[in-house]
Amino acid sequence: MKVLVPKKSLAETLARVERIVPSRSSNPGLSLLRIDVSEDGMELSGSNMDVDIRARFAADSPGRGSYAVLGHVFSQVVRALPSDDVELEFAEDELQLRSGGFATKLQLMAPGSAPMLNFATEFSGALDAPRFARGLAAVKYAAAVADFQAVFRGVKLELADGRTRTVATDGFRLAYFDIAESSGLQADIIVPARSVEELLRVLDEGEVKLALEPGQLSVQHGNYALNLKLMEGTFPDYERVIPKNFPVSITLGSTRLAEAVARVALMADKTTNNRVDLFIKDGELQITAEGSFGRSQEAIPVVQEGTDSEIGLAYNSKYLVDAVAPVNGDVRLSFSGTNSAPSVITDLGDPSYLAMVVPLRTA
């Protein structure tokens, strides 16, 4: 059977699907990409046990068939094809690809060797996809990366009437984002941060459909369907650690702050958590860093408020830059005290976002 498909459609779809399909696995079946052909198009699907994905796109096909091929090999070949059009000829045990003057053959596997995946057909929840993506992207940086940190490696979704909140924390920083929209679902779930990364790659305009099943969040958006395996465990009561009283607060442009911190941090000692020191007094923010290669500093005028006339703290510069990055306009930094007393970052243009960073101990 011969199938004609634009290279752009095939390559763009593969770029998202191949990220899920592992190139090496102790389970050889997981390295396989399943290809299902019908009269109205093609489907590509695969899994890494944490995320299942299925993608559909249009193709000129004379019939139906199911096949499996090594995902990373197929992807490499498709990316290298020279022409805008691709001809796929499926035989019993091989796939021949032609594009321009180029041709190659790949070994086909039995479709039953690839993971047998089931995707939701009914959805009881939905959200605006761009807003959902904004909420996930704004907080995922705060999730932990070490395996031993359990639920801290995930993004919590609080699905309730009239509100959807995304939350992430690694114990040293925290971020949440409120979506003023009900998903239609009622649950608190934890999605692995790595799975959130893959979900973000397929979200664009329109609506995203959601369904909850035991241990799994099913998502459908456009031509993509995903199953995201959920994490077990209890997310910490994060709201009780967010301070409410701040002796000093400052307001300034988020870009100005992020660029200044990143610039000064070039001299920070990498062995001491990329430390930068902030000192606020008389409407001026002084940022300094010192390491084995030298010392740097920068002063920025700010709008200062609060009962105290000055305050000084030290931060991991990366944590500070990450927390400010989701803010597009002016940002407010509120300091609850010195040393390990958390500092809170809010977006003055969008109160949906809040971040908290714990300063470095200096004594």
XYZ file of C-alpha atoms in Angstrom:
363
model
C 0.000 0.000 0.000
C 1.304 3.421 -0.999
C 0.546 6.503 1.093
C 1.360 10.080 0.073
C 1.905 12.706 2.751
C 3.475 16.187 2.925
C 6.873 16.043 4.604
C 5.972 19.088 6.738
C 2.932 17.373 8.286
C 4.831 14.167 8.922
C 7.942 15.860 10.326
C 6.047 18.282 12.587
C 3.936 15.474 14.033
C 6.953 13.241 14.537
C 8.807 16.035 16.330
C 6.243 15.822 19.139
C 5.587 12.092 19.121
C 9.223 10.965 18.990
C 9.971 12.789 22.235
C 7.675 10.321 23.999
C 8.966 7.169 22.304
C 12.296 6.184 23.955
C 15.181 5.349 21.612
C 16.392 2.737 24.113
C 14.367 0.807 26.650
C 14.550 -2.399 28.660
C 11.168 -3.080 27.051
C 11.897 -3.206 23.284
C 8.249 -2.583 22.457
C 8.432 0.928 23.915
C 10.943 1.924 21.222
C 8.375 1.200 18.537
C 6.203 3.788 16.865
C 2.814 2.469 15.810
C 1.463 3.678 12.451
C -2.226 3.296 11.656
C -3.361 4.179 8.151
C -6.953 4.808 7.067
C -8.656 6.370 4.072
C -8.748 9.806 5.726
C -5.239 9.992 7.199
C -2.567 8.524 9.431
C -2.145 8.065 13.157
C 1.179 7.850 14.988
C 1.213 6.601 18.571
C 3.682 5.570 21.243
C 4.367 5.534 24.969
C 7.110 5.783 27.586
C 4.876 4.400 30.384
C 4.415 7.900 31.858
C 2.881 9.501 28.767
C 0.906 7.912 25.923
C 0.477 9.976 22.770
C -1.514 9.685 19.558
C -1.304 12.158 16.701
C -3.433 12.358 13.570
C -2.808 14.121 10.265
C -4.137 14.046 6.718
C -2.662 11.685 4.126
C -3.614 10.329 0.717
C -4.237 6.659 1.399
C -6.046 3.971 -0.651
C -6.891 1.756 2.316
C -6.231 0.689 5.894
C -3.347 -0.948 7.715
C -1.435 -1.062 10.985
C 2.347 -1.188 11.282
C 5.216 -0.612 13.722
C 8.696 0.770 13.155
C 11.627 1.821 15.334
C 10.642 5.363 16.253
C 14.029 7.074 16.412
C 15.208 5.565 13.098
C 12.010 6.563 11.302
C 12.283 10.094 12.710
C 15.889 10.531 11.618
C 15.051 9.446 8.075
C 12.006 11.729 7.786
C 13.964 14.779 8.984
C 16.603 14.145 6.307
C 14.210 13.738 3.371
C 15.025 16.169 0.518
C 11.591 16.893 -0.976
C 8.329 18.432 0.248
C 6.408 15.238 -0.541
C 6.905 11.756 0.862
C 5.733 8.416 -0.460
C 5.425 5.620 2.076
C 5.066 2.142 0.625
C 4.090 -0.458 3.198
C 4.865 -4.098 2.430
C 4.534 -7.121 4.686
C 7.810 -6.658 6.543
C 9.353 -3.454 5.212
C 8.572 0.196 4.666
C 10.024 2.044 1.695
C 10.272 5.834 1.836
C 10.743 7.935 -1.309
C 11.275 11.674 -1.458
C 12.713 13.452 -4.476
C 15.525 11.269 -5.756
C 16.064 9.611 -2.374
C 14.768 6.179 -1.338
C 15.371 3.923 1.637
C 13.846 0.856 3.277
C 13.114 0.265 6.959
C 12.233 -2.984 8.660
C 8.656 -3.199 9.914
C 7.675 -4.949 13.121
C 4.402 -6.612 13.952
C 1.970 -3.895 15.113
C 1.147 -6.045 18.130
C 4.743 -5.557 19.312
C 4.073 -1.881 19.989
C 2.223 -0.837 23.164
C -1.539 -1.346 23.017
C -2.902 2.082 23.882
C -6.419 3.246 24.635
C -7.430 6.896 24.508
C -10.499 8.539 25.978
C -13.515 9.080 23.754
C -15.673 10.949 26.274
C -14.575 14.071 28.144
C -16.339 15.672 31.100
C -13.916 18.584 31.426
C -12.477 21.348 29.252
C -10.336 24.487 29.513
C -9.136 27.286 27.282
C -5.903 25.803 25.913
C -3.758 28.994 25.887
C -4.769 29.844 29.465
C -4.136 26.280 30.620
C -0.730 26.337 28.929
C 0.081 29.663 30.597
C -0.802 28.227 33.987
C 1.382 25.157 33.513
C 4.327 27.044 32.015
C 4.273 29.676 34.768
C 4.893 27.154 37.565
C 6.717 24.112 36.204
C 10.149 25.627 36.858
C 9.532 25.304 40.617
C 9.116 21.511 40.534
C 11.940 19.386 41.927
C 14.146 17.283 39.647
C 15.667 14.716 42.024
C 13.928 11.323 42.019
C 13.932 11.072 45.818
C 11.788 14.202 46.127
C 8.626 12.255 45.252
C 5.534 14.479 44.749
C 7.739 17.578 44.634
C 8.664 16.411 41.104
C 5.109 17.055 39.986
C 2.743 19.924 39.190
C -0.439 19.901 41.240
C -3.710 20.681 39.488
C -6.475 21.889 41.775
C -9.664 21.397 39.784
C -12.664 23.017 41.480
C -15.852 24.973 40.757
C -15.002 28.308 39.189
C -11.244 27.875 39.492
C -8.316 25.843 38.265
C -4.966 26.298 39.987
C -1.539 24.967 39.001
C 1.079 24.635 41.770
C 4.696 23.491 41.982
C 7.313 23.567 44.742
C 10.646 21.957 45.522
C 10.759 23.102 49.150
C 12.961 26.128 48.419
C 10.672 27.897 45.976
C 7.009 27.776 45.102
C 4.755 29.053 42.335
C 1.049 28.964 41.674
C -1.189 30.281 38.907
C -4.964 30.707 39.102
C -7.072 30.134 36.007
C -10.399 31.853 36.590
C -12.252 29.092 34.804
C -13.822 25.831 35.889
C -12.642 22.718 34.093
C -15.852 20.880 34.911
C -13.836 18.403 36.982
C -13.555 18.114 40.758
C -10.201 16.742 41.919
C -6.689 17.470 43.151
C -4.148 15.605 41.062
C -0.358 15.636 40.586
C 1.117 15.379 37.085
C 4.873 14.668 36.702
C 6.673 17.835 35.603
C 8.281 15.961 32.705
C 4.837 14.995 31.449
C 3.749 18.626 31.728
C 6.613 19.543 29.381
C 5.263 17.171 26.735
C 1.698 18.402 27.179
C 2.820 21.996 26.665
C 4.303 21.089 23.285
C 0.898 20.199 21.840
C -1.206 22.998 23.364
C -1.983 25.995 21.166
C -5.244 27.771 20.317
C -8.742 26.545 21.041
C -10.097 24.258 23.725
C -8.438 21.348 25.468
C -10.677 18.473 26.577
C -9.992 16.658 29.853
C -11.061 13.351 31.370
C -10.074 11.776 34.663
C -9.623 8.043 35.004
C -8.047 6.100 37.887
C -4.380 7.124 37.982
C -4.558 9.011 34.701
C -5.455 12.359 33.145
C -6.568 12.067 29.524
C -6.205 15.105 27.276
C -7.377 15.802 23.744
C -6.447 18.924 21.815
C -6.684 19.299 18.075
C -5.083 16.285 16.428
C -3.375 15.117 19.625
C -4.512 12.820 22.421
C -2.427 12.108 25.522
C -2.699 9.977 28.621
C -0.689 11.387 31.525
C -0.011 8.979 34.372
C -0.579 10.654 37.747
C 1.697 10.640 40.792
C 0.635 9.117 44.072
C 1.153 10.906 47.365
C 0.029 13.951 49.312
C 1.076 17.401 48.153
C 2.229 19.648 51.031
C -0.064 22.304 52.525
C 1.779 25.061 50.712
C -0.603 27.931 51.496
C 0.257 27.971 55.197
C 3.922 28.793 54.468
C 3.179 31.819 52.257
C 3.798 34.888 54.452
C 1.204 37.649 54.747
C 3.184 40.478 56.416
C 6.039 42.279 54.694
C 8.167 44.997 56.335
C 9.632 45.925 52.920
C 8.237 45.676 49.381
C 9.637 47.002 46.119
C 8.134 47.427 42.653
C 10.032 47.559 39.360
C 9.985 46.173 35.826
C 10.326 42.395 35.698
C 12.630 42.419 32.680
C 14.860 45.056 34.262
C 15.170 42.961 37.420
C 15.759 39.631 35.687
C 18.405 41.054 33.363
C 20.224 42.823 36.191
C 20.288 39.721 38.417
C 21.501 37.532 35.550
C 24.179 40.076 34.626
C 25.498 40.491 38.157
C 25.359 36.710 38.754
C 28.015 36.172 36.088
C 30.546 36.812 38.865
C 28.716 34.687 41.461
C 30.487 31.730 43.021
C 28.958 28.605 41.456
C 29.892 26.566 44.532
C 27.738 28.739 46.810
C 24.372 28.442 45.034
C 25.123 31.253 42.548
C 24.610 33.723 45.359
C 23.595 37.296 44.712
C 22.985 39.822 47.498
C 20.122 42.312 47.411
C 20.135 45.441 49.559
C 17.219 47.875 49.519
C 17.357 51.363 50.994
C 15.911 54.777 50.115
C 14.206 53.587 46.923
C 17.262 51.886 45.501
C 17.980 48.194 44.945
C 21.647 47.273 45.051
C 22.525 43.855 43.572
C 26.002 42.423 44.185
C 27.831 39.151 43.590
C 31.360 37.995 44.267
C 33.333 34.938 43.227
C 36.795 33.711 42.365
C 36.838 35.725 39.108
C 35.793 39.072 40.518
C 32.953 41.161 41.889
C 30.008 42.871 40.176
C 27.207 45.159 41.238
C 24.287 47.099 39.814
C 21.942 49.701 41.280
C 18.298 50.056 40.198
C 15.761 52.691 41.295
C 12.599 51.077 42.719
C 9.335 52.048 44.361
C 9.864 51.101 48.001
C 7.090 50.551 50.560
C 6.812 49.147 54.065
C 7.528 49.865 57.701
C 11.282 49.181 57.557
C 13.696 51.594 55.909
C 16.101 48.961 54.614
C 16.653 45.229 54.225
C 19.362 42.928 52.883
C 19.071 39.330 51.709
C 20.922 36.764 49.594
C 19.389 34.498 46.942
C 20.201 31.754 44.517
C 20.238 33.932 41.400
C 18.689 31.251 39.191
C 15.768 30.823 41.574
C 15.139 34.552 41.515
C 15.330 34.847 37.712
C 13.059 31.815 37.227
C 10.457 33.256 39.592
C 10.382 36.605 37.803
C 10.371 35.168 34.250
C 6.578 34.536 33.994
C 5.874 38.217 34.751
C 5.503 40.434 31.664
C 5.191 43.884 33.243
C 5.906 45.264 36.689
C 6.767 42.882 39.492
C 6.485 43.332 43.240
C 9.027 41.721 45.582
C 7.792 41.508 49.150
C 10.256 40.620 51.897
C 8.879 39.016 55.058
C 12.184 39.185 56.917
C 15.869 38.326 56.747
C 17.732 35.036 56.387
C 15.336 32.137 55.719
C 12.073 34.121 55.852
C 10.390 33.569 52.447
C 10.051 36.368 49.917
C 6.980 36.659 47.698
C 6.876 37.729 44.046
C 3.641 38.904 42.446
C 2.667 40.063 38.981
C 1.061 43.509 39.234
C -0.540 43.099 35.819
C -1.926 39.610 36.470
C -2.685 38.689 40.096
C -3.197 35.071 39.008
C 0.532 34.439 39.478
C 2.407 34.214 42.766
C 5.882 32.899 43.482
C 7.819 32.419 46.697
C 11.580 32.071 47.101
C 13.418 31.190 50.291
C 16.570 33.349 50.693
C 19.965 31.809 51.373
C 21.094 31.693 54.977
C 23.788 34.269 55.590
C 24.457 33.647 59.274
